[in-house]
PDB file of C-alpha atoms and ligand atoms in Angstrom:
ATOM      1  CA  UNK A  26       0.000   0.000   0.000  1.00  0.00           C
ATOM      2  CA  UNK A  27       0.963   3.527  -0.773  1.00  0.00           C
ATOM      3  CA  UNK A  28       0.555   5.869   2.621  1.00  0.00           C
ATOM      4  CA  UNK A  29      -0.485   9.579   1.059  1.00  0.00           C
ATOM      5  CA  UNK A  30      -1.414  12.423   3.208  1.00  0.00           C
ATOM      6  CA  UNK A  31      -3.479  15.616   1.638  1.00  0.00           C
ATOM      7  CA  UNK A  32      -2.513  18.483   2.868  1.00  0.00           C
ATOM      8  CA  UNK A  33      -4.508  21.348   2.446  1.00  0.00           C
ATOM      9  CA  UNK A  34      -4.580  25.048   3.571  1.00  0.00           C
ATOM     10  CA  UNK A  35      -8.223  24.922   3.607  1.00  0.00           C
ATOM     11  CA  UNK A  36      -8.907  28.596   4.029  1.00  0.00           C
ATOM     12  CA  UNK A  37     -10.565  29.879   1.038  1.00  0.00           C
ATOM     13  CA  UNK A  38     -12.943  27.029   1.151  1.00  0.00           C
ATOM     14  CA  UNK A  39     -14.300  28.197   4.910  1.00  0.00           C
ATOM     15  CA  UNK A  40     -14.143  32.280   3.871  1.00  0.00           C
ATOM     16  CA  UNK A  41     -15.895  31.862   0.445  1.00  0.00           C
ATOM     17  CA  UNK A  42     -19.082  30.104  -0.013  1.00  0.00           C
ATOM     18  CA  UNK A  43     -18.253  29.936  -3.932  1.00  0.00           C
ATOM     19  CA  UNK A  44     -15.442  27.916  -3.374  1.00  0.00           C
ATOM     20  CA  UNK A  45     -16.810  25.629  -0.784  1.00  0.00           C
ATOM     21  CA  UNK A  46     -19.695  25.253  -3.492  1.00  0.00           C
ATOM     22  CA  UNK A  47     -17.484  23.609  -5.558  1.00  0.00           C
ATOM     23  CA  UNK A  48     -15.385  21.608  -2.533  1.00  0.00           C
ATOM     24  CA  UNK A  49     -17.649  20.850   0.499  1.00  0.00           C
ATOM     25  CA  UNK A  50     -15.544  18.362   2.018  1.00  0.00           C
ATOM     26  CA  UNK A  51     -12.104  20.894   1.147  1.00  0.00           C
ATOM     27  CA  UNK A  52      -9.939  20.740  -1.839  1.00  0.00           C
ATOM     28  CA  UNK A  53      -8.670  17.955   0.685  1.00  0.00           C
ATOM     29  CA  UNK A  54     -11.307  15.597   0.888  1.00  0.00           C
ATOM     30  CA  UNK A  55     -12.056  15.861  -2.976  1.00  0.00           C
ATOM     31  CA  UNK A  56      -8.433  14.228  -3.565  1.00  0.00           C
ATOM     32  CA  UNK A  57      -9.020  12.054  -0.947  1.00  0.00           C
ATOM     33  CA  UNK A  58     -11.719  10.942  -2.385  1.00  0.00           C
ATOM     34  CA  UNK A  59     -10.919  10.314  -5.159  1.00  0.00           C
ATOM     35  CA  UNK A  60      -7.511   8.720  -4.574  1.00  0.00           C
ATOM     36  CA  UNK A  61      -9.379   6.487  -1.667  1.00  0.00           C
ATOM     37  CA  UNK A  62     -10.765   4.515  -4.385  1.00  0.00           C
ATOM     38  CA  UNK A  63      -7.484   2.951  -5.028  1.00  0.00           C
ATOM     39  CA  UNK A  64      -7.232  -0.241  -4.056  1.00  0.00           C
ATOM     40  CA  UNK A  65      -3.365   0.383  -3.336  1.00  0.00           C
ATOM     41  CA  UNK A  66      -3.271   3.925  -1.784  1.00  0.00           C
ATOM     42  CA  UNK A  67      -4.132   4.466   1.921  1.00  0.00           C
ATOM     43  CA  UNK A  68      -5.146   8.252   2.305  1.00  0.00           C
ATOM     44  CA  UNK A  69      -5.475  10.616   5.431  1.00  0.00           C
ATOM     45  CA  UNK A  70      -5.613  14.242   5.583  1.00  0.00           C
ATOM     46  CA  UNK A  71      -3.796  17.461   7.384  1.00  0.00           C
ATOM     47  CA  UNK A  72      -4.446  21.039   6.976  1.00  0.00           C
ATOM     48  CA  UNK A  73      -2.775  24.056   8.151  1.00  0.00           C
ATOM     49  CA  UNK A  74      -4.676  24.597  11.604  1.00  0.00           C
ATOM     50  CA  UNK A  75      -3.989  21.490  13.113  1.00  0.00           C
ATOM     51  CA  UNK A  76      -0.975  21.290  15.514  1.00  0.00           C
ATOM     52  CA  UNK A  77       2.426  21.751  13.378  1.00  0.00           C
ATOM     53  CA  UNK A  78      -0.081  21.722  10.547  1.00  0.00           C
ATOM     54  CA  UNK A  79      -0.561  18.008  10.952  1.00  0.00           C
ATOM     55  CA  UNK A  80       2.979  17.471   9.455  1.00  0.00           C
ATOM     56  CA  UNK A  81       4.421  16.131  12.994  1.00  0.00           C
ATOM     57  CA  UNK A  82       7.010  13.664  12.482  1.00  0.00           C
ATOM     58  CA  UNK A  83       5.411  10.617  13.331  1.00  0.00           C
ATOM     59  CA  UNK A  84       2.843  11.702  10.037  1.00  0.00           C
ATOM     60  CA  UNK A  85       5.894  12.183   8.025  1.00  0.00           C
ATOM     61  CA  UNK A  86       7.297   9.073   8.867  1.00  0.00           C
ATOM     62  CA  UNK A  87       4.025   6.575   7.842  1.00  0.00           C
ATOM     63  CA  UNK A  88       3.701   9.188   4.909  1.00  0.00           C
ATOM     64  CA  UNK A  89       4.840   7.911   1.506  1.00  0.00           C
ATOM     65  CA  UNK A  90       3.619  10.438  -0.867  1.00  0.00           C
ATOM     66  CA  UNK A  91       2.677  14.475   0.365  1.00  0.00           C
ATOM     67  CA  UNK A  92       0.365  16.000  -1.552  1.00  0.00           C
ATOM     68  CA  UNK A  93       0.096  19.678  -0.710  1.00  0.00           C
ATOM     69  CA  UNK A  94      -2.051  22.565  -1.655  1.00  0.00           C
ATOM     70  CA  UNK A  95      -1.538  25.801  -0.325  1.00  0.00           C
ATOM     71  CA  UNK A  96      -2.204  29.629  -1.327  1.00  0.00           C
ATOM     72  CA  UNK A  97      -2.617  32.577   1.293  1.00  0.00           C
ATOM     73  CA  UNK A  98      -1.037  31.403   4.340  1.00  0.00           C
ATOM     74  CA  UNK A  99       2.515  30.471   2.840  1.00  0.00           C
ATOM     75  CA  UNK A 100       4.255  33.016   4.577  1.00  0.00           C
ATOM     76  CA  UNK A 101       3.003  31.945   7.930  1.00  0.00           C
ATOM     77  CA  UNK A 102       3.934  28.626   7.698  1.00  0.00           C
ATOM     78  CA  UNK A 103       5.965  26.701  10.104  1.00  0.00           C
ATOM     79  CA  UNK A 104       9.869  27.263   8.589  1.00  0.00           C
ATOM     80  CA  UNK A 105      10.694  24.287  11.081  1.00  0.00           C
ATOM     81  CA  UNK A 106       7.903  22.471   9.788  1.00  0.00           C
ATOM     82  CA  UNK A 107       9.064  23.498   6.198  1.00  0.00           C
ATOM     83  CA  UNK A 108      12.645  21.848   7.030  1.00  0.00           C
ATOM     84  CA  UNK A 109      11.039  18.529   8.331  1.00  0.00           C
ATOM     85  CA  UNK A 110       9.368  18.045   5.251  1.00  0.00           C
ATOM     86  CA  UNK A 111      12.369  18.981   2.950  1.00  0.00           C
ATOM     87  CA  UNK A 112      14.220  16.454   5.688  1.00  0.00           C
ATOM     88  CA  UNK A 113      11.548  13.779   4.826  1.00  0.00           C
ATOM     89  CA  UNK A 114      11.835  14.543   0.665  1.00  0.00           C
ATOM     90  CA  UNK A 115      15.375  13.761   0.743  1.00  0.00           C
ATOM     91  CA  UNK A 116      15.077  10.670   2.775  1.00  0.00           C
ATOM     92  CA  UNK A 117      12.491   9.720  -0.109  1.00  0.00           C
ATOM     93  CA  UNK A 118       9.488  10.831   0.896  1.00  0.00           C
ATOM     94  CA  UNK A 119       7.409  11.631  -2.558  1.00  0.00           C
ATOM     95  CA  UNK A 120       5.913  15.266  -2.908  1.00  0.00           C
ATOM     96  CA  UNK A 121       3.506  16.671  -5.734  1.00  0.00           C
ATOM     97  CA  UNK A 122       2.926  19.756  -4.990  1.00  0.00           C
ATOM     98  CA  UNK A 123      -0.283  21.272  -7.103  1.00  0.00           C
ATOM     99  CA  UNK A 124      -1.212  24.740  -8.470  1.00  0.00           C
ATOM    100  CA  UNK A 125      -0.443  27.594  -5.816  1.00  0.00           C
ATOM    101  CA  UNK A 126       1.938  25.252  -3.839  1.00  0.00           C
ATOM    102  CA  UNK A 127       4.620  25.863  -6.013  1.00  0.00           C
ATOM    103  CA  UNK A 128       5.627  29.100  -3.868  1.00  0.00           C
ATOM    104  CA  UNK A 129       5.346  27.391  -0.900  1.00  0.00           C
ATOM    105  CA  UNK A 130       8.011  27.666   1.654  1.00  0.00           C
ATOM    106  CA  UNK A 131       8.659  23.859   1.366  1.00  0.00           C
ATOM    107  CA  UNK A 132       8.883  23.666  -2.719  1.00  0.00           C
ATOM    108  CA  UNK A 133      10.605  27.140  -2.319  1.00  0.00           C
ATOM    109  CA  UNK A 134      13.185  25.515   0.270  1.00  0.00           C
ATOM    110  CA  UNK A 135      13.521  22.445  -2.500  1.00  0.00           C
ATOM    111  CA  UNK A 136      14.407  24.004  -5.651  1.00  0.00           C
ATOM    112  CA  UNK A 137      16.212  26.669  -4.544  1.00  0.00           C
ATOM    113  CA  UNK A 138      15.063  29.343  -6.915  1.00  0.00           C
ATOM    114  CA  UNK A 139      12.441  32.030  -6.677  1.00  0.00           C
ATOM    115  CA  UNK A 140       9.248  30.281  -7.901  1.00  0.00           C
ATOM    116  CA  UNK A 141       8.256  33.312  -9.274  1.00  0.00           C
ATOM    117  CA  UNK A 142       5.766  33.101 -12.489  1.00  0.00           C
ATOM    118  CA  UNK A 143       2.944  35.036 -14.107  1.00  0.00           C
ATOM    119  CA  UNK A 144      -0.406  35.034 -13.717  1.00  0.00           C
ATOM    120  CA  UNK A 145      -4.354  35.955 -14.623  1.00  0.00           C
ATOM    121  CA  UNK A 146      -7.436  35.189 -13.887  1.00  0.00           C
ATOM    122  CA  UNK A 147     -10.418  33.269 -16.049  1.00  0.00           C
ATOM    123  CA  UNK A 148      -8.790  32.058 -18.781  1.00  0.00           C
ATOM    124  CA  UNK A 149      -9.309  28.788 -20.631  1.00  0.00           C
ATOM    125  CA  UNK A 150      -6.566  26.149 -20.582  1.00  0.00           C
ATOM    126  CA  UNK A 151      -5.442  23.205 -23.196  1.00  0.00           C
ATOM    127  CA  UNK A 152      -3.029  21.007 -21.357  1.00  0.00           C
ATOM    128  CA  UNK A 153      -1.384  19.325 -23.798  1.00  0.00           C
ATOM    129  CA  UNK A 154       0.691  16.322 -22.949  1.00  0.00           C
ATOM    130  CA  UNK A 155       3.940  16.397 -24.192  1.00  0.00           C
ATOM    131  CA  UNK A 156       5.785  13.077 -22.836  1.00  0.00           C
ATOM    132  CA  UNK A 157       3.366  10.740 -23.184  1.00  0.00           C
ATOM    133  CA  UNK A 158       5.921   7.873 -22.844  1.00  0.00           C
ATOM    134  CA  UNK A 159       6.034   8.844 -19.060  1.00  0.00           C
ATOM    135  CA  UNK A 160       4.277   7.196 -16.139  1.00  0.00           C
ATOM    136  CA  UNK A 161       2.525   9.874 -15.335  1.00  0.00           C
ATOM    137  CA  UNK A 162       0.681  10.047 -18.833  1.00  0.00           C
ATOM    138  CA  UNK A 163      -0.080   6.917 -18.637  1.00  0.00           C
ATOM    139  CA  UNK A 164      -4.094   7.245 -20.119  1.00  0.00           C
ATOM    140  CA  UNK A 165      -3.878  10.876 -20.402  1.00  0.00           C
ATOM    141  CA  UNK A 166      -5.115  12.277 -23.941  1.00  0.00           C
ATOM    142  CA  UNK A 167      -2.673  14.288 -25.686  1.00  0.00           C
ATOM    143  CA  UNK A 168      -4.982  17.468 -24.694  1.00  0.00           C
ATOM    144  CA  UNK A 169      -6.878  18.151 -22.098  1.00  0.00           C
ATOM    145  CA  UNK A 170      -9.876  20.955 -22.228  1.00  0.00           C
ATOM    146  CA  UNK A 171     -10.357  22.899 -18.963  1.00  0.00           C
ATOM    147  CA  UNK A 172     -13.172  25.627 -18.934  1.00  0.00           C
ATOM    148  CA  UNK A 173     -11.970  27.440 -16.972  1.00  0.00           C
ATOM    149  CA  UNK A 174      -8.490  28.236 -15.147  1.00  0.00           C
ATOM    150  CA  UNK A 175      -6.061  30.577 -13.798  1.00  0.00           C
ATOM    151  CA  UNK A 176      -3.432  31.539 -16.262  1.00  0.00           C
ATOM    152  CA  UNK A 177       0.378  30.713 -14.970  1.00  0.00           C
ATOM    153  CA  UNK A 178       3.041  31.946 -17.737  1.00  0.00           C
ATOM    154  CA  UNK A 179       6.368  31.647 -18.472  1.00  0.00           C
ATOM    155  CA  UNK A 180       8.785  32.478 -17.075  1.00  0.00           C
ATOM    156  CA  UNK A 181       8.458  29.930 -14.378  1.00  0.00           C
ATOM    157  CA  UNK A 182      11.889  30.701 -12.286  1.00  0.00           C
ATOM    158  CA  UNK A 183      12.145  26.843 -11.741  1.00  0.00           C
ATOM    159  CA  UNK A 184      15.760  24.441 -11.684  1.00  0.00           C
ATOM    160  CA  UNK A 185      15.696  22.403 -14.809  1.00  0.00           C
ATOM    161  CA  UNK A 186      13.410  20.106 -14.353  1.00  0.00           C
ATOM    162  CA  UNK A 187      14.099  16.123 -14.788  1.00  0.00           C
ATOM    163  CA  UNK A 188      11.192  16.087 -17.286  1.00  0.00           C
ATOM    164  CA  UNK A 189       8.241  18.342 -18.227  1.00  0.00           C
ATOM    165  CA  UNK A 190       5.379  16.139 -19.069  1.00  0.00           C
ATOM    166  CA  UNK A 191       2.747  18.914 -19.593  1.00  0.00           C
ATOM    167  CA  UNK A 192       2.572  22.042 -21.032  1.00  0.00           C
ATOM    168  CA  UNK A 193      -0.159  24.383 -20.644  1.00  0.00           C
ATOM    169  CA  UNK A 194      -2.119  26.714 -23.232  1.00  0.00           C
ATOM    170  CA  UNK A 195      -4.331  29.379 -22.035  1.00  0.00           C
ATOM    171  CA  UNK A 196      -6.337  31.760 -24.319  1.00  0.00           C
ATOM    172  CA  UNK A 197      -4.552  35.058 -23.385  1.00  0.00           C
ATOM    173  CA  UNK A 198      -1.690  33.126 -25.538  1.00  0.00           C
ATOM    174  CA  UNK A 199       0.864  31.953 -22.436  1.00  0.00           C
ATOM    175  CA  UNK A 200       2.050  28.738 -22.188  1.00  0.00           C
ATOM    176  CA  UNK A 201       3.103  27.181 -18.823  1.00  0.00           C
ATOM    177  CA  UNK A 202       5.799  24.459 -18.047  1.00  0.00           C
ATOM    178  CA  UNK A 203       2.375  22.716 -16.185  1.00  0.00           C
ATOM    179  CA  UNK A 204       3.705  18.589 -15.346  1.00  0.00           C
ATOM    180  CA  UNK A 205       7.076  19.013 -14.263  1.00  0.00           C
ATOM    181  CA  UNK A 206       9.614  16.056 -12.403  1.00  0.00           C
ATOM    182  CA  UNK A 207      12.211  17.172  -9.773  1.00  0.00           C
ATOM    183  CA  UNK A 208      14.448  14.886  -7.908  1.00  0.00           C
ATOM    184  CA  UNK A 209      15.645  15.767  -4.735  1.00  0.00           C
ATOM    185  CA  UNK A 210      18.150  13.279  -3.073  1.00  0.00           C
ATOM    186  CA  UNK A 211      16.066  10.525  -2.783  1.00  0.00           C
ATOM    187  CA  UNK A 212      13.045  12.047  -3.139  1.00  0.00           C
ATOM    188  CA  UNK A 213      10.210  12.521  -6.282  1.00  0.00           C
ATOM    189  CA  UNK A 214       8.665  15.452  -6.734  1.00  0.00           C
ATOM    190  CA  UNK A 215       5.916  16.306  -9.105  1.00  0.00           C
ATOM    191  CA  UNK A 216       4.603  19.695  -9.854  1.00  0.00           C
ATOM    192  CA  UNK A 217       1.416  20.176 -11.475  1.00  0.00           C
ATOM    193  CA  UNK A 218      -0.351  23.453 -12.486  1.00  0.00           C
ATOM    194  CA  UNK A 219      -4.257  22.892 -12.842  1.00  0.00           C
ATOM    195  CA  UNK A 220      -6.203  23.501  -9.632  1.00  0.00           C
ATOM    196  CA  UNK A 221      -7.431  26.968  -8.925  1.00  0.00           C
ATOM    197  CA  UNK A 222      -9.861  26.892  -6.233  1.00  0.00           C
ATOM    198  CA  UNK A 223     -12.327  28.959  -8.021  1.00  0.00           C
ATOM    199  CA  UNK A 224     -12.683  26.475 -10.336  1.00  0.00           C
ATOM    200  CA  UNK A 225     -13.941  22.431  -9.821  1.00  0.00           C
ATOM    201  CA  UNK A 226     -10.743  21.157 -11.481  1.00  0.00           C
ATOM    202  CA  UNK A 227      -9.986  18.260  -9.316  1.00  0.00           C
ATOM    203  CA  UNK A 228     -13.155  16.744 -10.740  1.00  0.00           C
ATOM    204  CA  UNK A 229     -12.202  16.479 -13.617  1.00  0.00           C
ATOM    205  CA  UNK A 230     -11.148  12.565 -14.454  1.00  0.00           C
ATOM    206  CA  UNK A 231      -8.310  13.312 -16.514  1.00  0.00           C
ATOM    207  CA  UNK A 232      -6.379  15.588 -13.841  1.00  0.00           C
ATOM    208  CA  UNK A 233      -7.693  13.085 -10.923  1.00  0.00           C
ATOM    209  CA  UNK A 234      -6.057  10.325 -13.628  1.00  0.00           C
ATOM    210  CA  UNK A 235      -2.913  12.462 -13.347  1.00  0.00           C
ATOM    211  CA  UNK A 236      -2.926  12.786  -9.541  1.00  0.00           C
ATOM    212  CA  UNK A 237      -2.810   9.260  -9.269  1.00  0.00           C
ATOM    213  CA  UNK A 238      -0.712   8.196 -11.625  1.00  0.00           C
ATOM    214  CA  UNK A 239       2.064  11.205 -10.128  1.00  0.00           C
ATOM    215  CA  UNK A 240       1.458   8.789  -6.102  1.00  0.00           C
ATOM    216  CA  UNK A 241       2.649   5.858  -8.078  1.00  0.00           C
ATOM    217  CA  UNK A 242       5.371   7.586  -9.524  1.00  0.00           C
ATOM    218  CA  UNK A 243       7.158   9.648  -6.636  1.00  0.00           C
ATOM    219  CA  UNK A 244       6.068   6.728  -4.123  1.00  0.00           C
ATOM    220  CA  UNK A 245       9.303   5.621  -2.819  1.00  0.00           C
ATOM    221  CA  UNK A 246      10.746   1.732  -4.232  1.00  0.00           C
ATOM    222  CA  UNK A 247      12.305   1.109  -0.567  1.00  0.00           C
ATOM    223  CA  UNK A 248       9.624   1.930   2.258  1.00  0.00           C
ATOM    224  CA  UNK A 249      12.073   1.799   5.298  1.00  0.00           C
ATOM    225  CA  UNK A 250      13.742   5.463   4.132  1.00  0.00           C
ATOM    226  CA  UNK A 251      17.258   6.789   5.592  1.00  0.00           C
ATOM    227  CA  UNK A 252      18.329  10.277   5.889  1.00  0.00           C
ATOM    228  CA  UNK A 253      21.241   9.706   3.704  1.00  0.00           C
ATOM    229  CA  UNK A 254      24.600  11.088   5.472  1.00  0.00           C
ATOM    230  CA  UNK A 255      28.566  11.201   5.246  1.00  0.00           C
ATOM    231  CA  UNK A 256      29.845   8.230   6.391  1.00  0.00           C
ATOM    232  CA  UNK A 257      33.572   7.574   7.482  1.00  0.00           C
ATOM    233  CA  UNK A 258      34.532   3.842   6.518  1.00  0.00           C
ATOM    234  CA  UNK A 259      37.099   2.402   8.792  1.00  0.00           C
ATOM    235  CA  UNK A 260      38.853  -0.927   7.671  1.00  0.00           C
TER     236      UNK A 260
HETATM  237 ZN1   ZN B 920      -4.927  30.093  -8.031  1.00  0.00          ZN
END
């Protein structure tokens, strides 16, 4: 079984009745959903209230795959929680971090550049899929319609990744570097674009497809994980 905790900010679904229209149960407890229907992925949830935002080390440690989503409280989150989690990613802890998430302190603290990007509101988005010999295609069209999105543009102050698997249209005429792979010692880390909260996007099949196929992917091959660290051999 793969062990995946949602996190969640879960603040704009409890201050704005149009978002919690679209996710009563918390952009949470959609993917949860959703990815509970595995028959090999074991999901539980945190969100930013709870005590060390539910990212205490013992939930690290029976974590194999993070998923995070986070937007207006980055700033105030925990930097010591931030460092446990990087901690746990290069032990081999797999992280996709989705939409907002990639300025979060912990992606921030992971790639080492500014995050920085564009963006606009209420656009439409074609997500075209651009390494469709990856995993994390696997079943995904070669385009993908969404409605309705945010529009995040180039340039996307990101490290190279390991390998962009999505790239993302919109109608104002950007395009996005949307499915990217990171590897951070022996972590996996996906990033993935879609999922503004104004908009039901994690309903979608195809990007729930994606989601699930990206825990399969940055799960870790060796469950007992091991901060790796210099080691002096004497003989
Ligand atoms: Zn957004």
């Amino acid at each position: 079984m793969i062990r995946v905790t949602v996190w969640n900010e879960f603040k704009h679904e409890r201050e704005f009745e149009s978002v919690r229209a679209i996710y009563p149960k918390g952009i949470h407890g959609c993917i949860a959903d959703f990815l509970g229907k595995e028959e090999d992925i074991t999901v539980q949830t945190a969100t930013f209230d709870m005590p060390e935002h539910g990212l205490t080390e013992e939930v690290l440690r029976q974590t194999d795959v993070l998923i995070i989503w986070s937007h207006a409280l980055q700033e105030k989150f925990s930097d010591e929680v931030a460092e446990r989690v990087q901690r746990h990613v290069l032990s081999g802890m797999g992280l996709i971090a989705l939409h907002s998430a990639h300025f979060s302190k912990i992606m921030k603290r992971l790639m080492g550049t500014t995050m920085t990007l564009k963006w606009k509101h209420g656009e439409q988005e074609k997500l075209w899929c651009i390494s469709p010999n990856h995993p994390i295609a696997e079943g995904i069209p070669e385009k993908i319609e969404i409605p309705q999105e945010e529009m995040y543009g180039e340039y996307f102050d990101i490290p190279k990744p390991d390998e962009v698997i999505f790239a993302g249209w919109f109608s104002g005429g950007q395009v996005f570097r949307s499915g990217c792979t990171f590897t951070r010692g022996l972590g996996k880390i996906f990033y993935f674009q879609p999922g503004h909260e104004e908009y039901p996007i994690y309903d979608i099949p195809e990007i729930q497809r994606i989601i699930v196929n990206a825990v399969h992917f940055c799960a870790p091959q060796r469950m007992n994980r091991k901060y790796p660290e210099c080691e002096e051999i004497k003989e």
